[in-house]
mmCIF file of C-alpha atoms in Angstrom:
data_model
loop_
_atom_site.group_PDB
_atom_site.id
_atom_site.type_symbol
_atom_site.label_atom_id
_atom_site.label_comp_id
_atom_site.label_asym_id
_atom_site.label_seq_id
_atom_site.Cartn_x
_atom_site.Cartn_y
_atom_site.Cartn_z
ATOM 1 C CA MET A 1 -9.663 15.463 8.811
ATOM 2 C CA SER A 2 -9.578 13.578 12.068
ATOM 3 C CA SER A 3 -9.116 10.243 13.758
ATOM 4 C CA SER A 4 -10.557 8.802 16.924
ATOM 5 C CA ASP A 5 -9.346 5.669 18.708
ATOM 6 C CA HIS A 6 -11.871 5.518 21.558
ATOM 7 C CA GLY A 7 -14.712 3.430 20.236
ATOM 8 C CA GLY A 8 -15.303 0.888 22.973
ATOM 9 C CA ASN A 9 -17.822 -1.914 22.673
ATOM 10 C CA LEU A 10 -20.818 -0.164 21.190
ATOM 11 C CA HIS A 11 -22.756 -3.427 20.705
ATOM 12 C CA GLN A 12 -25.257 -2.442 18.018
ATOM 13 C CA TYR A 13 -23.994 -1.652 14.538
ATOM 14 C CA PRO A 14 -24.024 0.321 12.359
ATOM 15 C CA ILE A 15 -23.754 3.481 14.444
ATOM 16 C CA HIS A 16 -23.907 6.937 12.894
ATOM 17 C CA ILE A 17 -22.075 9.965 14.270
ATOM 18 C CA TYR A 18 -23.904 12.996 12.863
ATOM 19 C CA TRP A 19 -22.151 16.233 11.894
ATOM 20 C CA ASP A 20 -25.529 17.786 11.094
ATOM 21 C CA SER A 21 -28.970 16.440 10.226
ATOM 22 C CA THR A 22 -27.804 14.798 6.975
ATOM 23 C CA HIS A 23 -24.031 14.218 7.216
ATOM 24 C CA TYR A 24 -22.521 11.521 9.396
ATOM 25 C CA ALA A 25 -19.696 9.024 9.822
ATOM 26 C CA THR A 26 -20.433 5.318 10.159
ATOM 27 C CA ILE A 27 -19.124 2.863 12.759
ATOM 28 C CA GLN A 28 -20.155 -0.503 11.410
ATOM 29 C CA ASP A 29 -18.349 -2.957 13.689
ATOM 30 C CA MET A 30 -15.681 -3.191 16.383
ATOM 31 C CA SER A 31 -12.942 -2.633 13.834
ATOM 32 C CA SER A 32 -14.059 0.881 12.885
ATOM 33 C CA ALA A 33 -15.061 1.575 16.485
ATOM 34 C CA GLN A 34 -11.414 1.329 17.484
ATOM 35 C CA ARG A 35 -10.202 3.950 15.030
ATOM 36 C CA LEU A 36 -12.623 6.032 13.005
ATOM 37 C CA ASN A 37 -11.034 8.093 10.222
ATOM 38 C CA TYR A 38 -13.237 10.728 8.656
ATOM 39 C CA LEU A 39 -13.243 13.896 6.572
ATOM 40 C CA ILE A 40 -15.550 16.876 6.935
ATOM 41 C CA LYS A 41 -15.677 19.949 4.707
ATOM 42 C CA TYR A 42 -17.260 23.117 6.109
ATOM 43 C CA ASN A 43 -18.120 26.367 4.355
ATOM 44 C CA PRO A 44 -17.124 29.747 5.904
ATOM 45 C CA GLN A 45 -20.433 29.782 7.776
ATOM 46 C CA GLY A 46 -19.555 26.520 9.529
ATOM 47 C CA GLU A 47 -22.064 24.424 7.584
ATOM 48 C CA VAL A 48 -21.100 20.887 6.549
ATOM 49 C CA GLN A 49 -20.629 20.585 2.796
ATOM 50 C CA TRP A 50 -19.695 16.919 2.646
ATOM 51 C CA CYS A 51 -18.059 14.158 4.661
ATOM 52 C CA ASN A 52 -16.304 10.882 3.893
ATOM 53 C CA GLN A 53 -14.245 8.252 5.678
ATOM 54 C CA ILE A 54 -12.109 5.121 5.465
ATOM 55 C CA TYR A 55 -14.193 2.016 6.093
ATOM 56 C CA THR A 56 -12.955 -1.099 7.862
ATOM 57 C CA ARG A 57 -14.513 -4.507 8.370
ATOM 58 C CA GLY A 58 -13.370 -6.845 11.122
ATOM 59 C CA SER A 59 -12.987 -7.118 14.876
ATOM 60 C CA SER A 60 -10.984 -5.036 17.315
ATOM 61 C CA GLU A 61 -8.351 -7.730 17.833
ATOM 62 C CA GLY A 62 -7.320 -11.216 16.813
ATOM 63 C CA SER A 63 -6.860 -12.688 13.353
ATOM 64 C CA ASN A 64 -9.658 -10.748 11.666
ATOM 65 C CA ARG A 65 -8.830 -7.260 12.852
ATOM 66 C CA ALA A 66 -8.559 -4.261 10.557
ATOM 67 C CA SER A 67 -7.173 -0.783 11.086
ATOM 68 C CA ALA A 68 -6.459 2.345 9.081
ATOM 69 C CA VAL A 69 -5.333 5.846 9.935
ATOM 70 C CA TRP A 70 -4.742 9.110 8.096
ATOM 71 C CA GLU A 71 -1.236 10.538 8.268
ATOM 72 C CA ARG A 72 -0.841 13.604 6.004
ATOM 73 C CA ASN A 73 -2.861 15.470 3.373
ATOM 74 C CA CYS A 74 -2.558 18.120 0.657
ATOM 75 C CA LEU A 75 -4.714 19.922 -1.901
ATOM 76 C CA HIS A 76 -3.701 19.899 -5.564
ATOM 77 C CA GLY A 77 -5.922 21.178 -8.347
ATOM 78 C CA ASN A 78 -9.455 19.907 -7.837
ATOM 79 C CA TYR A 79 -8.455 17.070 -5.548
ATOM 80 C CA LEU A 80 -7.562 16.265 -1.965
ATOM 81 C CA TYR A 81 -4.763 13.735 -1.475
ATOM 82 C CA LEU A 82 -4.150 11.874 1.786
ATOM 83 C CA ASN A 83 -1.471 9.477 2.988
ATOM 84 C CA GLY A 84 -2.244 6.724 5.423
ATOM 85 C CA ALA A 85 -1.302 3.346 6.804
ATOM 86 C CA ALA A 86 -3.582 0.324 7.083
ATOM 87 C CA SER A 87 -3.373 -3.336 8.041
ATOM 88 C CA TYR A 88 -5.789 -6.218 8.068
ATOM 89 C CA TYR A 89 -6.063 -9.992 7.835
ATOM 90 C CA GLU A 90 -7.806 -10.234 4.485
ATOM 91 C CA GLU A 91 -7.890 -14.029 4.441
ATOM 92 C CA ASN A 92 -10.017 -13.997 7.598
ATOM 93 C CA GLY A 93 -12.623 -11.594 6.289
ATOM 94 C CA ALA A 94 -11.202 -8.255 7.440
ATOM 95 C CA LEU A 95 -11.047 -5.412 4.935
ATOM 96 C CA VAL A 96 -9.991 -1.774 4.545
ATOM 97 C CA TYR A 97 -11.860 0.083 1.811
ATOM 98 C CA PHE A 98 -13.308 3.361 0.523
ATOM 99 C CA ASP A 99 -17.008 3.970 -0.276
ATOM 100 C CA ASN A 100 -17.742 0.289 -0.962
ATOM 101 C CA GLU A 101 -15.963 -3.050 -0.843
ATOM 102 C CA SER A 102 -15.065 -2.836 -4.533
ATOM 103 C CA ASN A 103 -12.615 -0.053 -3.653
ATOM 104 C CA TYR A 104 -10.460 -2.029 -1.234
ATOM 105 C CA LEU A 105 -6.765 -1.642 -0.426
ATOM 106 C CA PRO A 106 -4.860 -4.637 -1.850
ATOM 107 C CA HIS A 107 -3.186 -6.576 0.956
ATOM 108 C CA TYR A 108 -0.012 -7.731 -0.706
ATOM 109 C CA GLN A 109 1.933 -8.246 2.539
ATOM 110 C CA GLN A 110 0.443 -10.520 5.158
ATOM 111 C CA GLU A 111 0.255 -9.034 8.659
ATOM 112 C CA ARG A 112 2.048 -5.865 7.519
ATOM 113 C CA ALA A 113 1.190 -2.196 7.651
ATOM 114 C CA ILE A 114 0.328 -0.959 4.148
ATOM 115 C CA GLY A 115 1.223 2.584 3.141
ATOM 116 C CA PHE A 116 -1.223 4.183 0.728
ATOM 117 C CA PHE A 117 -2.470 7.401 -0.806
ATOM 118 C CA VAL A 118 -6.127 8.138 -1.510
ATOM 119 C CA LYS A 119 -7.602 10.831 -3.737
ATOM 120 C CA TYR A 120 -10.920 12.624 -3.225
ATOM 121 C CA ASP A 121 -12.778 15.247 -5.224
ATOM 122 C CA LYS A 122 -12.441 18.348 -3.058
ATOM 123 C CA THR A 123 -15.757 19.797 -4.289
ATOM 124 C CA THR A 124 -17.987 16.774 -3.704
ATOM 125 C CA GLY A 125 -15.922 14.609 -1.335
ATOM 126 C CA ALA A 126 -16.309 11.620 -3.661
ATOM 127 C CA PHE A 127 -13.602 8.937 -3.659
ATOM 128 C CA VAL A 128 -11.618 8.960 -6.923
ATOM 129 C CA ASN A 129 -8.832 6.373 -6.615
ATOM 130 C CA SER A 130 -6.005 5.122 -4.411
ATOM 131 C CA GLY A 131 -2.525 3.585 -4.654
ATOM 132 C CA ILE A 132 -0.391 1.465 -2.324
ATOM 133 C CA MET A 133 3.299 1.693 -1.476
ATOM 134 C CA HIS A 134 5.434 -1.248 -2.547
ATOM 135 C CA ALA A 135 7.923 -1.976 0.223
ATOM 136 C CA LYS A 136 8.998 -4.895 2.360
ATOM 137 C CA GLY A 137 8.105 -4.827 6.031
ATOM 138 C CA ASN A 138 5.771 -2.371 7.686
ATOM 139 C CA VAL A 139 5.236 0.912 5.869
ATOM 140 C CA TRP A 140 4.460 4.270 7.466
ATOM 141 C CA PRO A 141 3.896 7.411 5.383
ATOM 142 C CA VAL A 142 5.728 10.354 6.928
ATOM 143 C CA ASN A 143 4.798 13.363 4.810
ATOM 144 C CA ALA A 144 1.988 14.897 2.809
ATOM 145 C CA PRO A 145 1.733 13.733 -0.816
ATOM 146 C CA ALA A 146 3.145 15.974 -3.539
ATOM 147 C CA CYS A 147 1.938 16.241 -7.135
ATOM 148 C CA ILE A 148 3.564 17.137 -10.459
ATOM 149 C CA ASN A 149 1.792 16.828 -13.831
ATOM 150 C CA ASN A 150 -0.392 13.795 -13.161
ATOM 151 C CA ARG A 151 2.126 12.099 -10.883
ATOM 152 C CA VAL A 152 1.775 11.620 -7.148
ATOM 153 C CA PHE A 153 4.806 11.363 -4.843
ATOM 154 C CA ALA A 154 4.993 10.283 -1.214
ATOM 155 C CA LEU A 155 7.795 9.503 1.201
ATOM 156 C CA ASN A 156 7.378 6.486 3.441
ATOM 157 C CA THR A 157 9.447 4.680 6.044
ATOM 158 C CA SER A 158 9.856 0.902 5.971
ATOM 159 C CA GLY A 159 10.790 -1.164 8.986
ATOM 160 C CA GLU A 160 9.729 -3.559 11.677
ATOM 161 C CA SER A 161 7.813 -2.935 14.890
ATOM 162 C CA GLU A 162 7.806 -5.118 18.000
ATOM 163 C CA ASN A 163 6.639 -4.237 21.506
ATOM 164 C CA ASN A 164 6.078 -0.637 20.395
ATOM 165 C CA GLN A 165 9.740 -0.387 19.329
ATOM 166 C CA VAL A 166 10.288 0.539 15.687
ATOM 167 C CA THR A 167 13.417 -0.419 13.761
ATOM 168 C CA LEU A 168 13.617 1.632 10.579
ATOM 169 C CA THR A 169 15.276 0.105 7.535
ATOM 170 C CA CYS A 170 15.000 2.846 4.920
ATOM 171 C CA HIS A 171 13.005 5.707 3.461
ATOM 172 C CA GLN A 172 11.402 5.268 0.076
ATOM 173 C CA LEU A 173 10.184 7.882 -2.389
ATOM 174 C CA THR A 174 7.202 6.317 -4.142
ATOM 175 C CA THR A 175 5.812 7.567 -7.461
ATOM 176 C CA TRP A 176 2.368 6.748 -8.839
ATOM 177 C CA ARG A 177 0.371 7.745 -11.851
ATOM 178 C CA ASP A 178 -2.407 10.047 -10.784
ATOM 179 C CA ASP A 179 -4.887 7.176 -11.309
ATOM 180 C CA GLY A 180 -3.101 5.176 -8.580
ATOM 181 C CA LEU A 181 -0.973 2.860 -10.730
ATOM 182 C CA PHE A 182 2.512 2.355 -9.261
ATOM 183 C CA ILE A 183 5.471 3.699 -11.283
ATOM 184 C CA SER A 184 8.611 3.386 -9.157
ATOM 185 C CA ALA A 185 10.167 3.476 -5.687
ATOM 186 C CA ASP A 186 13.545 5.110 -4.964
ATOM 187 C CA THR A 187 15.303 4.031 -1.777
ATOM 188 C CA ILE A 188 16.980 6.488 0.589
ATOM 189 C CA GLN A 189 19.280 4.347 2.701
ATOM 190 C CA ALA A 190 21.146 5.196 5.910
ATOM 191 C CA VAL A 191 24.208 3.409 7.262
ATOM 192 C CA TYR A 192 22.419 3.010 10.587
ATOM 193 C CA THR A 193 18.806 1.953 10.926
ATOM 194 C CA ASP A 194 17.868 5.114 12.784
ATOM 195 C CA ILE A 195 16.858 7.657 10.161
ATOM 196 C CA GLU A 196 14.529 10.042 11.905
ATOM 197 C CA LEU A 197 11.124 10.857 10.504
ATOM 198 C CA SER A 198 11.146 13.192 7.534
ATOM 199 C CA GLU A 199 10.099 16.770 7.961
ATOM 200 C CA GLY A 200 8.558 17.084 4.545
ATOM 201 C CA LEU A 201 8.395 16.562 0.812
ATOM 202 C CA VAL A 202 7.846 19.406 -1.630
ATOM 203 C CA ALA A 203 7.366 19.213 -5.393
ATOM 204 C CA ASN A 204 6.729 21.897 -7.982
ATOM 205 C CA GLU A 205 5.701 22.093 -11.619
ATOM 206 C CA ASN A 206 9.309 22.824 -12.689
ATOM 207 C CA GLY A 207 10.212 19.216 -11.956
ATOM 208 C CA TYR A 208 11.971 19.682 -8.621
ATOM 209 C CA ILE A 209 11.421 17.512 -5.547
ATOM 210 C CA ALA A 210 12.887 18.526 -2.188
ATOM 211 C CA VAL A 211 13.052 16.068 0.722
ATOM 212 C CA SER A 212 14.215 16.920 4.230
ATOM 213 C CA LEU A 213 15.433 14.204 6.606
ATOM 214 C CA THR A 214 17.043 14.001 10.005
ATOM 215 C CA ALA A 215 19.675 11.307 10.446
ATOM 216 C CA ARG A 216 22.435 10.172 12.782
ATOM 217 C CA ALA A 217 24.636 8.670 10.079
ATOM 218 C CA PRO A 218 25.491 9.241 6.394
ATOM 219 C CA VAL A 219 22.496 8.942 4.070
ATOM 220 C CA THR A 220 22.800 7.435 0.578
ATOM 221 C CA PHE A 221 20.291 8.191 -2.170
ATOM 222 C CA SER A 222 19.346 6.041 -5.146
ATOM 223 C CA ASN A 223 21.855 7.773 -7.440
ATOM 224 C CA ASP A 224 24.716 6.854 -5.009
ATOM 225 C CA VAL A 225 25.073 10.416 -3.749
ATOM 226 C CA THR A 226 25.859 10.397 -0.019
ATOM 227 C CA ALA A 227 25.092 13.157 2.461
ATOM 228 C CA ASP A 228 27.465 13.056 5.431
ATOM 229 C CA CYS A 229 26.530 13.834 9.009
ATOM 230 C CA TYR A 230 29.211 16.000 10.600
ATOM 231 C CA SER A 231 28.392 14.990 14.170
ATOM 232 C CA PRO A 232 28.364 11.181 14.338
ATOM 233 C CA GLY A 233 25.745 9.888 16.716
ATOM 234 C CA LEU A 234 23.938 13.226 16.773
ATOM 235 C CA SER A 235 21.038 14.309 14.611
ATOM 236 C CA SER A 236 21.861 16.264 11.475
ATOM 237 C CA ALA A 237 19.497 17.807 8.954
ATOM 238 C CA VAL A 238 19.786 16.392 5.430
ATOM 239 C CA ILE A 239 18.052 18.138 2.552
ATOM 240 C CA ALA A 240 18.019 16.448 -0.847
ATOM 241 C CA LEU A 241 16.913 18.136 -4.062
ATOM 242 C CA TYR A 242 16.023 16.100 -7.127
ATOM 243 C CA HIS A 243 15.258 17.493 -10.581
ATOM 244 C CA ASN A 244 13.727 15.610 -13.492
ATOM 245 C CA PRO A 245 13.092 17.696 -16.639
ATOM 246 C CA GLU A 246 10.423 15.200 -17.721
ATOM 247 C CA PHE A 247 8.259 16.339 -14.824
ATOM 248 C CA THR A 248 7.855 19.731 -16.503
ATOM 249 C CA GLN A 249 5.899 18.023 -19.303
ATOM 250 C CA PRO A 250 2.353 16.714 -18.786
ATOM 251 C CA PHE A 251 2.509 13.025 -17.998
ATOM 252 C CA VAL A 252 0.752 10.771 -20.522
ATOM 253 C CA PRO A 253 -0.689 7.815 -18.583
ATOM 254 C CA ASP A 254 0.467 4.695 -20.382
ATOM 255 C CA ASP A 255 2.349 1.593 -19.339
ATOM 256 C CA SER A 256 5.766 2.608 -20.720
ATOM 257 C CA VAL A 257 7.197 4.231 -17.594
ATOM 258 C CA GLY A 258 8.987 1.255 -16.108
ATOM 259 C CA ILE A 259 5.883 -0.331 -14.573
ATOM 260 C CA ASP A 260 6.026 -3.560 -16.586
ATOM 261 C CA GLU A 261 9.771 -3.865 -16.045
ATOM 262 C CA TYR A 262 9.280 -3.437 -12.294
ATOM 263 C CA TYR A 263 6.668 -6.195 -12.131
ATOM 264 C CA GLN A 264 8.673 -8.504 -14.401
ATOM 265 C CA ASN A 265 11.777 -8.190 -12.239
ATOM 266 C CA ARG A 266 9.809 -8.924 -9.083
ATOM 267 C CA GLU A 267 7.943 -11.859 -10.660
ATOM 268 C CA ARG A 268 11.232 -13.492 -11.689
ATOM 269 C CA GLU A 269 11.968 -13.854 -7.959
ATOM 270 C CA ILE A 270 8.902 -16.063 -7.309
ATOM 271 C CA TYR A 271 9.725 -19.592 -6.129
ATOM 272 C CA LEU A 272 8.141 -22.563 -4.307
ATOM 273 C CA TYR A 273 9.349 -23.704 -0.891
ATOM 274 C CA PRO A 274 9.823 -26.447 0.065
ATOM 275 C CA ASN A 275 10.527 -27.985 -3.323
ATOM 276 C CA PRO A 276 10.530 -31.011 -3.500
ATOM 277 C CA THR A 277 7.600 -31.294 -1.123
ATOM 278 C CA ASP A 278 5.686 -34.098 0.537
ATOM 279 C CA GLY A 279 2.446 -32.151 0.029
ATOM 280 C CA GLN A 280 2.440 -28.624 1.460
ATOM 281 C CA THR A 281 4.411 -25.872 -0.263
ATOM 282 C CA THR A 282 4.363 -22.084 -0.267
ATOM 283 C CA VAL A 283 4.573 -19.661 -3.184
ATOM 284 C CA CYS A 284 7.202 -17.145 -2.072
ATOM 285 C CA GLY A 285 7.958 -13.773 -3.568
ATOM 286 C CA TYR A 286 6.110 -10.707 -4.799
ATOM 287 C CA MET A 287 2.501 -11.851 -5.224
ATOM 288 C CA TYR A 288 0.749 -8.482 -5.465
ATOM 289 C CA GLY A 289 -2.343 -8.731 -7.639
ATOM 290 C CA TYR A 290 -2.455 -12.458 -8.341
ATOM 291 C CA ARG A 291 -5.805 -13.804 -9.481
ATOM 292 C CA SER A 292 -5.487 -17.590 -9.322
ATOM 293 C CA ILE A 293 -3.037 -20.494 -9.035
ATOM 294 C CA GLU A 294 -3.434 -23.579 -11.226
ATOM 295 C CA LEU A 295 -1.808 -27.023 -11.269
ATOM 296 C CA LEU A 296 -0.691 -28.328 -14.679
ATOM 297 C CA ASP A 297 0.978 -31.477 -15.901
ATOM 298 C CA LEU A 298 4.276 -31.286 -17.792
ATOM 299 C CA GLN A 299 2.368 -31.035 -21.093
ATOM 300 C CA GLY A 300 0.670 -27.869 -19.855
ATOM 301 C CA ARG A 301 -2.753 -29.457 -19.346
ATOM 302 C CA LYS A 302 -4.725 -28.033 -16.432
ATOM 303 C CA LEU A 303 -5.334 -30.489 -13.598
ATOM 304 C CA ALA A 304 -6.921 -28.229 -10.983
ATOM 305 C CA THR A 305 -7.342 -24.684 -9.682
ATOM 306 C CA LEU A 306 -5.465 -24.669 -6.382
ATOM 307 C CA LEU A 307 -6.319 -21.115 -5.270
ATOM 308 C CA ASP A 308 -8.676 -18.499 -6.622
ATOM 309 C CA SER A 309 -8.450 -15.138 -4.831
ATOM 310 C CA PRO A 310 -9.384 -11.698 -6.208
ATOM 311 C CA HIS A 311 -7.200 -9.962 -3.604
ATOM 312 C CA GLY A 312 -4.094 -12.103 -3.217
ATOM 313 C CA THR A 313 -1.307 -12.097 -0.629
ATOM 314 C CA ASP A 314 2.429 -12.611 -0.939
ATOM 315 C CA VAL A 315 2.559 -16.030 0.776
ATOM 316 C CA PRO A 316 -0.163 -18.321 -0.624
ATOM 317 C CA GLU A 317 0.114 -21.905 0.571
ATOM 318 C CA ILE A 318 -0.925 -24.766 -1.700
ATOM 319 C CA ASP A 319 -1.622 -28.413 -0.932
ATOM 320 C CA LEU A 320 -0.349 -31.080 -3.341
ATOM 321 C CA SER A 321 -1.005 -34.017 -0.993
ATOM 322 C CA PRO A 322 -4.066 -35.241 -2.999
ATOM 323 C CA TYR A 323 -1.868 -35.759 -6.080
ATOM 324 C CA PRO A 324 0.481 -38.688 -6.905
ATOM 325 C CA SER A 325 4.230 -38.353 -6.678
ATOM 326 C CA GLY A 326 5.747 -36.721 -9.721
ATOM 327 C CA THR A 327 6.690 -33.419 -11.331
ATOM 328 C CA TYR A 328 4.074 -30.728 -11.940
ATOM 329 C CA LEU A 329 3.816 -27.140 -13.101
ATOM 330 C CA VAL A 330 2.314 -24.437 -10.890
ATOM 331 C CA LYS A 331 0.862 -21.559 -12.921
ATOM 332 C CA ILE A 332 0.261 -18.200 -11.179
ATOM 333 C CA ASN A 333 -2.100 -15.851 -13.027
ATOM 334 C CA PHE A 334 -1.938 -12.113 -12.303
ATOM 335 C CA ASN A 335 -4.653 -9.513 -12.742
ATOM 336 C CA ARG A 336 -2.549 -7.589 -15.230
ATOM 337 C CA GLY A 337 -2.860 -10.433 -17.759
ATOM 338 C CA VAL A 338 0.451 -12.282 -17.331
ATOM 339 C CA SER A 339 1.314 -15.639 -15.806
ATOM 340 C CA VAL A 340 4.345 -17.138 -14.050
ATOM 341 C CA VAL A 341 5.012 -20.901 -14.230
ATOM 342 C CA ARG A 342 7.184 -22.795 -11.746
ATOM 343 C CA LYS A 343 8.096 -26.498 -11.643
ATOM 344 C CA VAL A 344 7.429 -28.420 -8.429
ATOM 345 C CA VAL A 345 8.272 -32.007 -7.421
ATOM 346 C CA ARG A 346 5.742 -33.942 -5.326
ATOM 347 C CA MET A 347 7.645 -36.655 -3.412
#
């Protein structure tokens, strides 16, 4: 596993970097030339068995840039799991994906770093699936993934970055189904915003998860347990151990593990702003995985499709200026088969 950030302007794309006569990594445009992330598996004789990579589409800078980078990795069973962070301006044609553009990372936060895990077959190197971390602000994975009975766990840091200065807001323990579907996110909150990077996350088949942190202030976990720092202002090691007996049983992948409730709670927060509006308004809230946005009259009859996007962002803007003054319904359709309806007044 490696990463290179010295691509330069190579002019003619695609470019292949060969590991041997048949295995290579691909630089396809200035985006992947800036940071090429690749995997190579060798046998004990030093021969390449397979290789793979993260693919990006876009330019090296500006509003259609794309970037992705590996952070941590682990082996579990027959699979290789990796954590990473990626960002791109999807609406301007940039993309971060695996194998082909059907396996893209959803970009649910505009102009934000997206934390993710990706799963590969360790024997063949083939991409299997991926999952993204649900958190506000920029997201940076800080440890190798951990696996228990068809669940994947990863610890990430959320925060803001400006002028190379990072302000951390919290740590978050994210849980996915092994097929990449999000289950839950538990927040680890510090009094200050300066939790240091985590040293690691360990999970075992007996249902225990151990997380080690370094902090300069008391740290509160999702069950309201607080770990004090005995030297205020100085770094202290904090080790948290969590046990869930359910983890000792094989996980049956269905949708009864809080996933629907999580989405429903987030979708209740969706609103339109400004409202009333003289024409332009924005759909605000958690818009991960929306498929289309429709305009209806008060009798529920469809007037128009305002937006139709297979990827979706969290801040779609819609234009009601072509329509007469009055009250309308805005219907947001999500990929998971549900819809949210909000009333809007066109002045």
